[in-house]
XYZ file of C-alpha atoms in Angstrom:
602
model
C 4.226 23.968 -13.351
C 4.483 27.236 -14.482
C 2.898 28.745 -18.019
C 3.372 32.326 -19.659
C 0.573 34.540 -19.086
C -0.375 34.063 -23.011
C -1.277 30.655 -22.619
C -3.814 31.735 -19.224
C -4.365 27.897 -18.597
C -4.347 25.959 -15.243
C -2.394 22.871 -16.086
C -1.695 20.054 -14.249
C 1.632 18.567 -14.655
C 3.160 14.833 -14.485
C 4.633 15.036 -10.920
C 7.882 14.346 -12.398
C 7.952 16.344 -15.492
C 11.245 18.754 -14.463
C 13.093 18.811 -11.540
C 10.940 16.682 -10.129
C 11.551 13.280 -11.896
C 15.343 12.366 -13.291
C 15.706 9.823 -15.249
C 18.924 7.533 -16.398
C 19.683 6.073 -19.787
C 18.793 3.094 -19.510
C -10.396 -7.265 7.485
C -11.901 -5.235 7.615
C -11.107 -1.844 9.719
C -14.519 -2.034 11.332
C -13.425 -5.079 12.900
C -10.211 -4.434 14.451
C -7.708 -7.848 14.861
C -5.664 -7.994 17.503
C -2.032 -7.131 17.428
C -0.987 -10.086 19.238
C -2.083 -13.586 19.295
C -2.267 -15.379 22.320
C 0.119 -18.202 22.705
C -2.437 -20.502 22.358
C -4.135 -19.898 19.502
C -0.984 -19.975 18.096
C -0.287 -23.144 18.609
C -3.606 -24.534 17.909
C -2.891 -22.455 14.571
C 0.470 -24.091 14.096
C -1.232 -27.748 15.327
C -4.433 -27.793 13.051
C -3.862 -25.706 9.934
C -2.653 -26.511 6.414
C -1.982 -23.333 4.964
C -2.924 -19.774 7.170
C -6.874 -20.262 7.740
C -7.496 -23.567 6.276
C -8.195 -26.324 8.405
C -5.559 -29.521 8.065
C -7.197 -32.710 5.963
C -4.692 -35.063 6.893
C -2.042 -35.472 9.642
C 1.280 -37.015 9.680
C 1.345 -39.329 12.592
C 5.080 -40.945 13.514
C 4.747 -43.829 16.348
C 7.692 -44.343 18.786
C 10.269 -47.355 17.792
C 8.642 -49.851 19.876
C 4.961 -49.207 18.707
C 3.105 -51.654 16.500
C 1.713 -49.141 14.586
C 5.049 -47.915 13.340
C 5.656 -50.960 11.716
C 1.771 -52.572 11.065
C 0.167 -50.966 8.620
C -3.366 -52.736 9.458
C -2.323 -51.517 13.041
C -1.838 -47.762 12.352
C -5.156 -48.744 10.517
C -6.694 -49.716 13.332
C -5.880 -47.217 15.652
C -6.797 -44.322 13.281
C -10.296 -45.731 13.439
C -10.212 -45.769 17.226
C -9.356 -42.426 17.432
C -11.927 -41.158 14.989
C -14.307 -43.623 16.646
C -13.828 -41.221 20.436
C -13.759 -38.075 18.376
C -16.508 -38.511 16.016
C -14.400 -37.987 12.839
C -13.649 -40.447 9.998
C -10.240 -40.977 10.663
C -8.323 -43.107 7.986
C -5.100 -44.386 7.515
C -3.889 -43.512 3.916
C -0.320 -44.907 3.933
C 3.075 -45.098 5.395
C 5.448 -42.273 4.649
C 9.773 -42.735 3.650
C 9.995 -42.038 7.555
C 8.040 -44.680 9.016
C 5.253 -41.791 9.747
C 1.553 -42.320 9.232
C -0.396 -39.991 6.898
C -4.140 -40.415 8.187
C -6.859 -38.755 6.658
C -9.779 -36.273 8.525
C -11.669 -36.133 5.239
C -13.136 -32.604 4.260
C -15.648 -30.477 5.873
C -13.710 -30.040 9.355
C -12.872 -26.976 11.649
C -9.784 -26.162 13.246
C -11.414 -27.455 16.197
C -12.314 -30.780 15.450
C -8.876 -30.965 14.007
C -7.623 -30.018 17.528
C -10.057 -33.077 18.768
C -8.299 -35.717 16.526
C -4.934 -34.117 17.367
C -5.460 -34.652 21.445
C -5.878 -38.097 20.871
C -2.672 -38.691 19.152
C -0.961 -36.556 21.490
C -2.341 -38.201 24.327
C -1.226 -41.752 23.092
C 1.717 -42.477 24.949
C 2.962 -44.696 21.813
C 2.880 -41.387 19.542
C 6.019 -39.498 18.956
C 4.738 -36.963 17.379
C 1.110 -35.581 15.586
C 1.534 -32.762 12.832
C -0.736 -31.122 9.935
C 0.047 -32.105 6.676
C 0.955 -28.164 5.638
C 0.134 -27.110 2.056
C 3.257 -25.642 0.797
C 3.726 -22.933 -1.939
C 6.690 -21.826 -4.571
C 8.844 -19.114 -2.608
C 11.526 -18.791 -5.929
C 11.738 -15.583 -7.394
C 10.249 -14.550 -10.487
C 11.851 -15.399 -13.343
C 12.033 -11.760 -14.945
C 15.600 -11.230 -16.179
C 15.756 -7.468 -14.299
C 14.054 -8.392 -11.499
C 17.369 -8.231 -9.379
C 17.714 -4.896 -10.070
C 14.027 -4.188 -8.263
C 15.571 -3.546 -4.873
C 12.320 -1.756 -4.328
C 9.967 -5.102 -4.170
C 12.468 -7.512 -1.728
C 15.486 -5.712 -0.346
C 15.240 -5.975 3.554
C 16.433 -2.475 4.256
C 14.214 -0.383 2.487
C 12.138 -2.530 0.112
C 8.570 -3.079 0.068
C 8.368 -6.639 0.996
C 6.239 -7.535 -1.957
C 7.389 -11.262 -2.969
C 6.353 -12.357 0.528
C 2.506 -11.070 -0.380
C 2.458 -13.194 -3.850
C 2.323 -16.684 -2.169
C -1.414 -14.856 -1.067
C -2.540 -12.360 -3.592
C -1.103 -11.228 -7.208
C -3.915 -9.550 -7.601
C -6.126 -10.957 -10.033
C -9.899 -9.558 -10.469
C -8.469 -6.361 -10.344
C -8.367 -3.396 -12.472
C -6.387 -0.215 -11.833
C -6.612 2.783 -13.638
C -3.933 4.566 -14.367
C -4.514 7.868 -15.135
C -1.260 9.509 -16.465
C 0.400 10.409 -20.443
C -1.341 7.081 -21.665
C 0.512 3.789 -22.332
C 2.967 2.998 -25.040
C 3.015 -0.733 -26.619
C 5.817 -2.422 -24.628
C 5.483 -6.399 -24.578
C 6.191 -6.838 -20.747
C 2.900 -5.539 -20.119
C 1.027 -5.968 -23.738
C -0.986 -8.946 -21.481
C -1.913 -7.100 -18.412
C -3.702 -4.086 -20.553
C -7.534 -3.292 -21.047
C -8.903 -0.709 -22.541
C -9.103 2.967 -21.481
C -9.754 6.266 -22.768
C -7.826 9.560 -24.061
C -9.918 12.177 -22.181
C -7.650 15.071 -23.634
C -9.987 17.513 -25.225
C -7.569 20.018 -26.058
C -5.579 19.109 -29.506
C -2.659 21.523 -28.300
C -2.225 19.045 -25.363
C -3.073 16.145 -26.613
C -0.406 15.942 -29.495
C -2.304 13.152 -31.301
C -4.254 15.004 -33.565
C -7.777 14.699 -32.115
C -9.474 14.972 -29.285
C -11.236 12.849 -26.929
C -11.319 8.717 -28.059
C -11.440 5.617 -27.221
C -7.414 5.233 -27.912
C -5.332 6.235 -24.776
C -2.070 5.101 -26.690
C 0.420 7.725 -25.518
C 2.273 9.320 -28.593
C 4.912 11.247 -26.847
C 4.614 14.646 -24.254
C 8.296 16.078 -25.245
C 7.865 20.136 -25.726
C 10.747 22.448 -26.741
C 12.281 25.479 -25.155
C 9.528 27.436 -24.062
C 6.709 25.855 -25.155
C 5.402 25.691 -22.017
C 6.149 28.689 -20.774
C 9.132 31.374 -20.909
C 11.682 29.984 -19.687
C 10.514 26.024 -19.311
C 13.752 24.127 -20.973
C 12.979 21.421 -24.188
C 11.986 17.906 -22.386
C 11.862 14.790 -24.355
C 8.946 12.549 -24.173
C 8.755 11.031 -20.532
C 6.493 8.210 -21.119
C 5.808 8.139 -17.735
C 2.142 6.601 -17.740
C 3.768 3.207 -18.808
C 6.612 3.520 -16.425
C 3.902 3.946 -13.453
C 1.909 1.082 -15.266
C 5.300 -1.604 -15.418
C 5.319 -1.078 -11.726
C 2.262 -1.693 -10.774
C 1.709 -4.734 -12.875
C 4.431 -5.618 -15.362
C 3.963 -9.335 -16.676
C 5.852 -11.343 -14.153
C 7.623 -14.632 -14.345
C 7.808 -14.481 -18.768
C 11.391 -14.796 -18.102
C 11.416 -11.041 -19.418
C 11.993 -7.444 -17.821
C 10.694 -6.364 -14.892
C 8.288 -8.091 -12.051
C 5.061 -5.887 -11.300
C 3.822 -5.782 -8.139
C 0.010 -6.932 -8.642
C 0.979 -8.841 -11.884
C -1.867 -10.797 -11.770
C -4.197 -7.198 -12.089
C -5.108 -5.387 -15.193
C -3.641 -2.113 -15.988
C -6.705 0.535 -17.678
C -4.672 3.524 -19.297
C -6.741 6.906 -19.112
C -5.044 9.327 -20.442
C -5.281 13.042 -19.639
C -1.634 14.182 -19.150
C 0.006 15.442 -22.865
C 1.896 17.895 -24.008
C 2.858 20.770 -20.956
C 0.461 18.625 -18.396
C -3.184 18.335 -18.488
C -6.573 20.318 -17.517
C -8.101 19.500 -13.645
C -11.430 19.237 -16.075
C -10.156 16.104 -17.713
C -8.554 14.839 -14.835
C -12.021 15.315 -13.206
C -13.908 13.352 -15.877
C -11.371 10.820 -16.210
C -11.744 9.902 -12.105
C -15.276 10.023 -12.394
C -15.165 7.788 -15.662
C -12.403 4.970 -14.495
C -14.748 4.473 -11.132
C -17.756 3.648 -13.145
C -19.523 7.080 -12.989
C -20.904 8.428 -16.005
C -19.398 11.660 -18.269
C -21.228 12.948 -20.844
C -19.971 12.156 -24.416
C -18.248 9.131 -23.206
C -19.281 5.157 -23.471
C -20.052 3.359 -20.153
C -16.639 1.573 -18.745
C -16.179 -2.064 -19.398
C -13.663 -1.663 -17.455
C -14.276 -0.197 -14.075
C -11.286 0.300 -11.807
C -10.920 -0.399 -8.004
C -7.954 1.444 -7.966
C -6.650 4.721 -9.298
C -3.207 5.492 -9.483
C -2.843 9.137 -10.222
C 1.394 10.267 -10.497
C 0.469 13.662 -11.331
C -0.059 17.120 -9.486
C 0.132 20.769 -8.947
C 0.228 23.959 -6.760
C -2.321 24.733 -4.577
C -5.723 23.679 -2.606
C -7.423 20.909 -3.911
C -10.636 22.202 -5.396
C -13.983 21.391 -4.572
C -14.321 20.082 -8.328
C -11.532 17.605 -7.871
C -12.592 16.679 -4.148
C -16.167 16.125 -5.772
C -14.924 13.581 -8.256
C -12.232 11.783 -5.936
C -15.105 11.837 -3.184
C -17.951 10.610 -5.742
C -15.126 7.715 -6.948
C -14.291 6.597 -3.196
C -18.218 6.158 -2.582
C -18.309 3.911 -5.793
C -15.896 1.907 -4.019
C -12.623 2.732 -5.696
C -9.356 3.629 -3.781
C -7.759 6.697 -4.851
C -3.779 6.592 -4.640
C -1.605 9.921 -5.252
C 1.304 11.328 -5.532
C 2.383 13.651 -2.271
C 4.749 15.611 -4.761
C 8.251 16.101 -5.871
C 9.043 20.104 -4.338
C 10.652 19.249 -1.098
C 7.708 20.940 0.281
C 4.672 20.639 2.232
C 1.945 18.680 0.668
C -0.617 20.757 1.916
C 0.121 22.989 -0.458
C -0.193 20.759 -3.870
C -3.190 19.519 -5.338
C -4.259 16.225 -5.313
C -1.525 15.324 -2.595
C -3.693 17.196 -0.172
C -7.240 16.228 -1.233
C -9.571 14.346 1.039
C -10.222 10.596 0.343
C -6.980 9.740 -1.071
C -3.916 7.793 -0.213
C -1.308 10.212 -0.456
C 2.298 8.919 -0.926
C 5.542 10.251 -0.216
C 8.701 8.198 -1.087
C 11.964 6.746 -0.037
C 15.364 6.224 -0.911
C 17.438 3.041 -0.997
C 18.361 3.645 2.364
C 14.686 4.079 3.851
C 14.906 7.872 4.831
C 12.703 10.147 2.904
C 13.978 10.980 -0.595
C 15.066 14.476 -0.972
C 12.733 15.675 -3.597
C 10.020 14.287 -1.780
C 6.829 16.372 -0.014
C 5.920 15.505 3.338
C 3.618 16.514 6.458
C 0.341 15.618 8.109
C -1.556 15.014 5.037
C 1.033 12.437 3.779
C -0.423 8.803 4.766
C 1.996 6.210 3.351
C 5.721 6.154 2.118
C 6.946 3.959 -0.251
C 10.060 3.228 -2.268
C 10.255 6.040 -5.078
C 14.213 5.978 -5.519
C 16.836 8.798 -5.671
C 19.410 8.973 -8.433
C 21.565 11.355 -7.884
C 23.384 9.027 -5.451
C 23.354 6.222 -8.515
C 21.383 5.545 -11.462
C 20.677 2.253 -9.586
C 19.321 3.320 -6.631
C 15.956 4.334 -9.321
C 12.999 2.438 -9.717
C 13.186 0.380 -12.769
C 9.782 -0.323 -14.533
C 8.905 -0.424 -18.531
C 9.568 2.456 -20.994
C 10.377 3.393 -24.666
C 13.157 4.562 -25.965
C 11.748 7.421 -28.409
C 12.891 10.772 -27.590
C 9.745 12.494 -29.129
C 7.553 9.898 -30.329
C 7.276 5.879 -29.807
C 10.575 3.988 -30.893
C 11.467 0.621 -29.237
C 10.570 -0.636 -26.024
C 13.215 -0.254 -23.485
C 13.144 -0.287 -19.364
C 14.794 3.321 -17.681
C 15.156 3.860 -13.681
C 12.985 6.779 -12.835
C 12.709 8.735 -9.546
C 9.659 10.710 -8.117
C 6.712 10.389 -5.865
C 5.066 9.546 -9.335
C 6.959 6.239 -8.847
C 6.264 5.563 -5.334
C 2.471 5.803 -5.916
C 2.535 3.168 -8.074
C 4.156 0.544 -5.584
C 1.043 1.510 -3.212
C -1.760 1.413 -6.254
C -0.374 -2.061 -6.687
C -0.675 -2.928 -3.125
C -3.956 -1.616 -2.942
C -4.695 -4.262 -5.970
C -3.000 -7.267 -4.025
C -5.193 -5.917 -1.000
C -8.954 -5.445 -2.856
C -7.920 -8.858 -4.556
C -6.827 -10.505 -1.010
C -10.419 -9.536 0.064
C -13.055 -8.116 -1.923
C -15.339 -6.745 0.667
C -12.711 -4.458 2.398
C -13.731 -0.549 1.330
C -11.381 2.115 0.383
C -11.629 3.564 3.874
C -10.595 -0.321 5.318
C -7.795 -0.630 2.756
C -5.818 2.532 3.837
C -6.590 1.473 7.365
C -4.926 -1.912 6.622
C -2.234 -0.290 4.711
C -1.348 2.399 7.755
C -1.897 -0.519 10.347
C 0.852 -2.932 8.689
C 3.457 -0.450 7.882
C 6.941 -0.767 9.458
C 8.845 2.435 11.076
C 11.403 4.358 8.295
C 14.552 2.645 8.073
C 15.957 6.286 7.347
C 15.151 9.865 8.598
C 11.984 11.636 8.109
C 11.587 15.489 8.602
C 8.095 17.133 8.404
C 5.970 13.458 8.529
C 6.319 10.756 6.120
C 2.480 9.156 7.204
C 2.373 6.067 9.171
C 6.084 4.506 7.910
C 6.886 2.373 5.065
C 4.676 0.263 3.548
C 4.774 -3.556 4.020
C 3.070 -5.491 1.389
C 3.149 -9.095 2.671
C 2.104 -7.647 6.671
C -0.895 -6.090 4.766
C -2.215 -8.929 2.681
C -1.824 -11.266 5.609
C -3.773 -8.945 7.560
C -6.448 -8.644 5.308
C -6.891 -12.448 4.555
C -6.626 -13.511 7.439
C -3.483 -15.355 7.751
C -1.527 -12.400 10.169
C -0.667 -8.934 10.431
C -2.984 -6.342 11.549
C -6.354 -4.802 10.513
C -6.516 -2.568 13.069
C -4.701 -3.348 16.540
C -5.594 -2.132 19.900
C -7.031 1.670 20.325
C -7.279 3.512 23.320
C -9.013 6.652 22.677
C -9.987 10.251 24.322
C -13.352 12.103 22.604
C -12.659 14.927 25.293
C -12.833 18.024 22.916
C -10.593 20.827 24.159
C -10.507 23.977 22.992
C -7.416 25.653 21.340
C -6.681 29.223 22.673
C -5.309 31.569 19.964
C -1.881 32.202 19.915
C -1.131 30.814 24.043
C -0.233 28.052 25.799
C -0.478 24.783 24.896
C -3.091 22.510 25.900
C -2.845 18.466 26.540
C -5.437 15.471 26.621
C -4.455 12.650 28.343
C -5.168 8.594 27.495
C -4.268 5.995 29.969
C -2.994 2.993 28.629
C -3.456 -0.414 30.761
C -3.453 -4.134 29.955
C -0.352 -4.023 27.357
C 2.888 -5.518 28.041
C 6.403 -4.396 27.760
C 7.447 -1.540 25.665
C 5.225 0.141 23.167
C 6.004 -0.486 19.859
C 8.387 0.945 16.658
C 5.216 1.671 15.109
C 2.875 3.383 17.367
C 0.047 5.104 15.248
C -1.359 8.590 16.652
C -4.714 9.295 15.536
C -5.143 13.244 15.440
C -8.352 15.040 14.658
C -8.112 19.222 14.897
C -10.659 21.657 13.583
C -8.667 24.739 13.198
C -8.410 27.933 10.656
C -5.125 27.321 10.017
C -3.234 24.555 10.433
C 0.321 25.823 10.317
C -0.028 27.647 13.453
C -0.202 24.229 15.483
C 2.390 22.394 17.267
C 1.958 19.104 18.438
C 3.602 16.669 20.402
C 2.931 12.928 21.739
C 4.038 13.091 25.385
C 5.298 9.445 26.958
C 4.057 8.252 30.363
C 7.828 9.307 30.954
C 7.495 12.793 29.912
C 9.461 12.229 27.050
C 8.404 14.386 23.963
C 7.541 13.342 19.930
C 7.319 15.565 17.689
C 4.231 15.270 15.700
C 3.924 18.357 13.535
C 6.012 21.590 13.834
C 4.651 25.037 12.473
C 4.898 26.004 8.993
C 3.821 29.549 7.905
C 3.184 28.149 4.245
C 0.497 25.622 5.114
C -2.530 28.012 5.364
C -5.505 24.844 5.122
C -8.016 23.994 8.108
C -7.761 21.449 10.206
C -5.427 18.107 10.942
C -7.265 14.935 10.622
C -4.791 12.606 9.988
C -2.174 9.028 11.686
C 0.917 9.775 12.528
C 3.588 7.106 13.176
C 5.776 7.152 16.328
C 9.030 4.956 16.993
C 7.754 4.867 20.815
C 9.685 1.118 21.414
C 12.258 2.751 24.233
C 8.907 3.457 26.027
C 7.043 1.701 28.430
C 3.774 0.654 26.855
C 1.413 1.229 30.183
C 0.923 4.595 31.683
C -0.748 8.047 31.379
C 0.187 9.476 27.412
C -0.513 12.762 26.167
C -1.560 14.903 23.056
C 0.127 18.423 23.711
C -1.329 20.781 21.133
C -0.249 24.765 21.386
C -1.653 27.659 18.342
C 1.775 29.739 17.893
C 0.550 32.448 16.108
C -2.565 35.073 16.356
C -6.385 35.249 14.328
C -6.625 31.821 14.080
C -8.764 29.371 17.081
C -9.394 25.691 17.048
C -10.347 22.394 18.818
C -9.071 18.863 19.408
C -12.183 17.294 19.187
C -10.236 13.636 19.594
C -6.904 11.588 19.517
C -6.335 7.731 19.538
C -3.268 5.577 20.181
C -3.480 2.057 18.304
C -0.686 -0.744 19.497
């Protein structure tokens, strides 16, 4: 945002403040799973397991018609002892199902494979019909929450996240994410899910609650009037927009009330450090290092240290090397760092923190899948995610928790909102179901997981939207175990080649064996360029078939080094097997680099 040269401060602004956000009345990377599963471990999977990973305790046996064990219970008895008698298991008939059918019992302690030993035998008894796991099954309703049809954002198959598939593994409990926005206002559908935080606002002129720095991070409005924040700036009401990011990420679910958050079973941590006209990069700064258990001066220890940090907020230019301190210092603590790419239809190379190291940066999406229009893109852009556009219906907004003050707190209310401020939080919360999924996996692992298990845009995608849309449920399966994929099968080239200034372009090939069929609508591109400035480059993905992708065009606006980032190709009309290229050309003078390496993962 802009301020009057009176004011001379740097502010940073909630990504949504203006133009930017429209509202409406109302398993580890390291080791790398592979992308498909052989036939048969899949059925050894299907023929041993009671829920994804856990190995079956009892089996449901059915005899043919003729059999005297489909009609003797003390000879089903019988020959479940003579079974566990060749395999070496206690095998014990339990009782006789509506059907007719056995249930025996393996007792506990088992692996997949001695289930598979116990399962032979019954499969090789020419009197058995049939031999099947007793499954564990799990609620599949939907939530309860009285708007949660209106969340097209979490289920609907076009463009949504995929998110109730996910809860039947992971709601994210043991987690705490930070939000660190305007605060949070008291609003019932997430009153539960709340711990404490901190108002790191120094400035009184900002913070519009009287003091300064606290322990309360209650949000008592951001509305300015004309010109308060600079000539020019128009009156805005107060946005609230901290507990609109927070509802999304982990509104109270199934209270037959509201909304459904994504990671309902995580904790919500409200730092506060966006007020009145935005908020200072040196509060921001403390608050990052003080949410991921670092230590600020002034300020009690957290109680509450956060895996996560959601940050919907942002501004012009490079990220600093005071802000990439903090985010870099928080990553190494072991918190993931989510943020907003940015709401100026621009590149996100030029807005701060979209473009820092470390982060998950987040563009968003429309109803129909295709990059909203407001949104930022390009190479530094990792993940897209549903973040709504209402200007082609109130509806087509993301709905999450609000108030319905105009300046300061009034009743609680729910709004649909717009912005990459509002796709962020549908990643934050996916990080949560993620870190809660498995608790080893490192920031670094969770945005591999994330990239790995996204699906191709629905909709269109000018200037690179990161590695597709997000899938919740692919990722948590991935991650625990149960399917998807934590990293899929690379083929790499470490060949550095040199960039000439300003000439023709220059390829490094990767030869691709052992797959099958086509490759697929996903096909992540691993880029890694040291160069002066970035905007000069063009780069393609070349097919074995000569076919061209566009990668990254050249933008005379994006001025930053180097391009270390995944793109996502929709290669599936080519042929998986064959000789692929990285074609990489400088387009304009003074400026030299080097690919120093490029992978393809399948």
């Amino acid at each position: 945002m802009r301020t009057s040269p009176a004011l001379r401060r740097k502010l940073i602004s909630v990504a949504a403040a203006s133009a930017a956000l429209l509202t409406a009345a109302s398993t580890a990377s390291a080791v790398a799973a592979q992308e498909t599963v052989s036939q048969d471990s899949a059925v050894l999977a299907a023929q041993t397991e009671a829920a994804p990973g856990t190995p079956a305790e009892r089996l449901i046996v059915g005899y043919k018609s003729d059999a005297a064990e489909a009609r003797s219970n003390p000879a089903a008895e019988a020959d479940a002892a003579a079974k566990g008698e060749k395999t070496g298991e206690d095998v014990d008939f339990q009782r006789r199902l509506g059907t007719g059918a056995a249930l025996v019992d393996l007792g506990g302690d088992l692996t997949k494979t001695d289930v598979a030993d116990v399962v032979a035998q019954y499969r090789a008894d020419p009197q058995v019909a049939y031999v099947v796991p007793d499954r564990l099954n799990k609620p599949k309703a939907d939530p309860n929450d009285t708007e949660y049809t209106k969340q097209w954002d979490l289920y609907e198959s076009t463009a949504g996240m995929n998110v109730p598939a996910a809860w039947t593994t992971s709601t994210g409990t043991g987690v705490t994410v930070a939000v660190i926005d305007t605060g949070y206002v008291a609003h019932t559908d997430l009153a539960a899910n709340i711990v404490g935080g901190y108002d790191f606002i120094a400035d009184t002129a900002v913070s519009a609650d009287g003091d300064g720095r606290d322990a309360n991070p209650a949000d008592p409005g951001d509305y300015y009037a004309a010109n308060e924040c600079g000539s020019g700036v128009p009156a805005a009401n107060s946005s609230w927009h901290g507990t609109h990011v927070a509802g999304t990420i982990a509104a109270v679910t199934n209270n037959n009330k509201g909304v459904a958050g994504i990671a309902y079973g995580a904790k919500i941590s409200p730092v506060r450090v966006l007020g009145k006209c935005g908020g200072y990069d040196s509060d921001i700064i403390d608050a990052i290092t003080w949410a991921s258990g670092g230590t600020v001066s002034g300020v009690p220890a957290n109680s509450n240290v956060a895996k996560v940090i959601n940050m919907s907020l942002g501004g012009d230019g490079a990220c600093t090397s005071a802000t990439q301190s903090a985010i870099t210092a928080a990553v190494n603590r072991g918190t993931t760092v989510v943020v907003a790419a940015g709401n100026e239809s621009d590149n996100v190379a030029n807005h701060s923190p979209g473009n820092c190291n470390n982060v998950i940066s987040v563009a968003a999406t429309n109803r129909t899948g295709a990059k909203a229009s407001y949104s930022n893109y390009g190479s530094l852009v990792d993940i897209s995610a549903p973040g709504g556009q209402t200007s082609t219906g109130t509806a087509n907004g993301i709905l999450s928790t609000l108030n319905s003050g105009t300046k300061t707190p009034s009743s609680e209310s729910y709004a649909y909102y717009q912005g990459t401020s509002m796709a962020t939080p549908h990643i934050a919360g996916l990080v949560a179901l993620v870190k809660s999924a498995n608790s080893a996996l490192t920031p670094a692992q969770i945005e591999t997981a994330i990239k790995n298990n996204a699906r191709a845009l629905p909709g269109a995608c000018s200037g690179g939207c990161g590695a597709g849309l997000a899938d919740a449920a692919k990722t948590v399966q991935a991650v625990s175990g149960s399917g998807g994929s934590t990293g899929g099968t690379t083929f790499s080239s470490t060949t550095a080649v040199a960039i000439p200034d300003n000439g023709s372009a220059v390829e490094s090939s990767i030869v691709v064996s052992g797959r099958t069929g086509n490759a697929p609508t996903a096909l992540r591109v691993g880029v890694d360029i040291t160069h002066t400035y970035r905007g000069d480059l063009v780069i393609d993905l070349v097919a074995p078939d000569g076919t061209a992708y566009r990668l990254k065009a050249a933008s005379s606006s994006d001025s930053a080094d180097n391009v270390s980032t995944t793109y996502s190709v929709n290669a599936s009309g080519e042929t998986a097997n064959g000789t692929w290229k990285l074609r990489v050309q400088d387009t304009a003078a003074q400026d030299t680099g080097k690919l120093n390496s490029w992978q393809l993962t399948f």
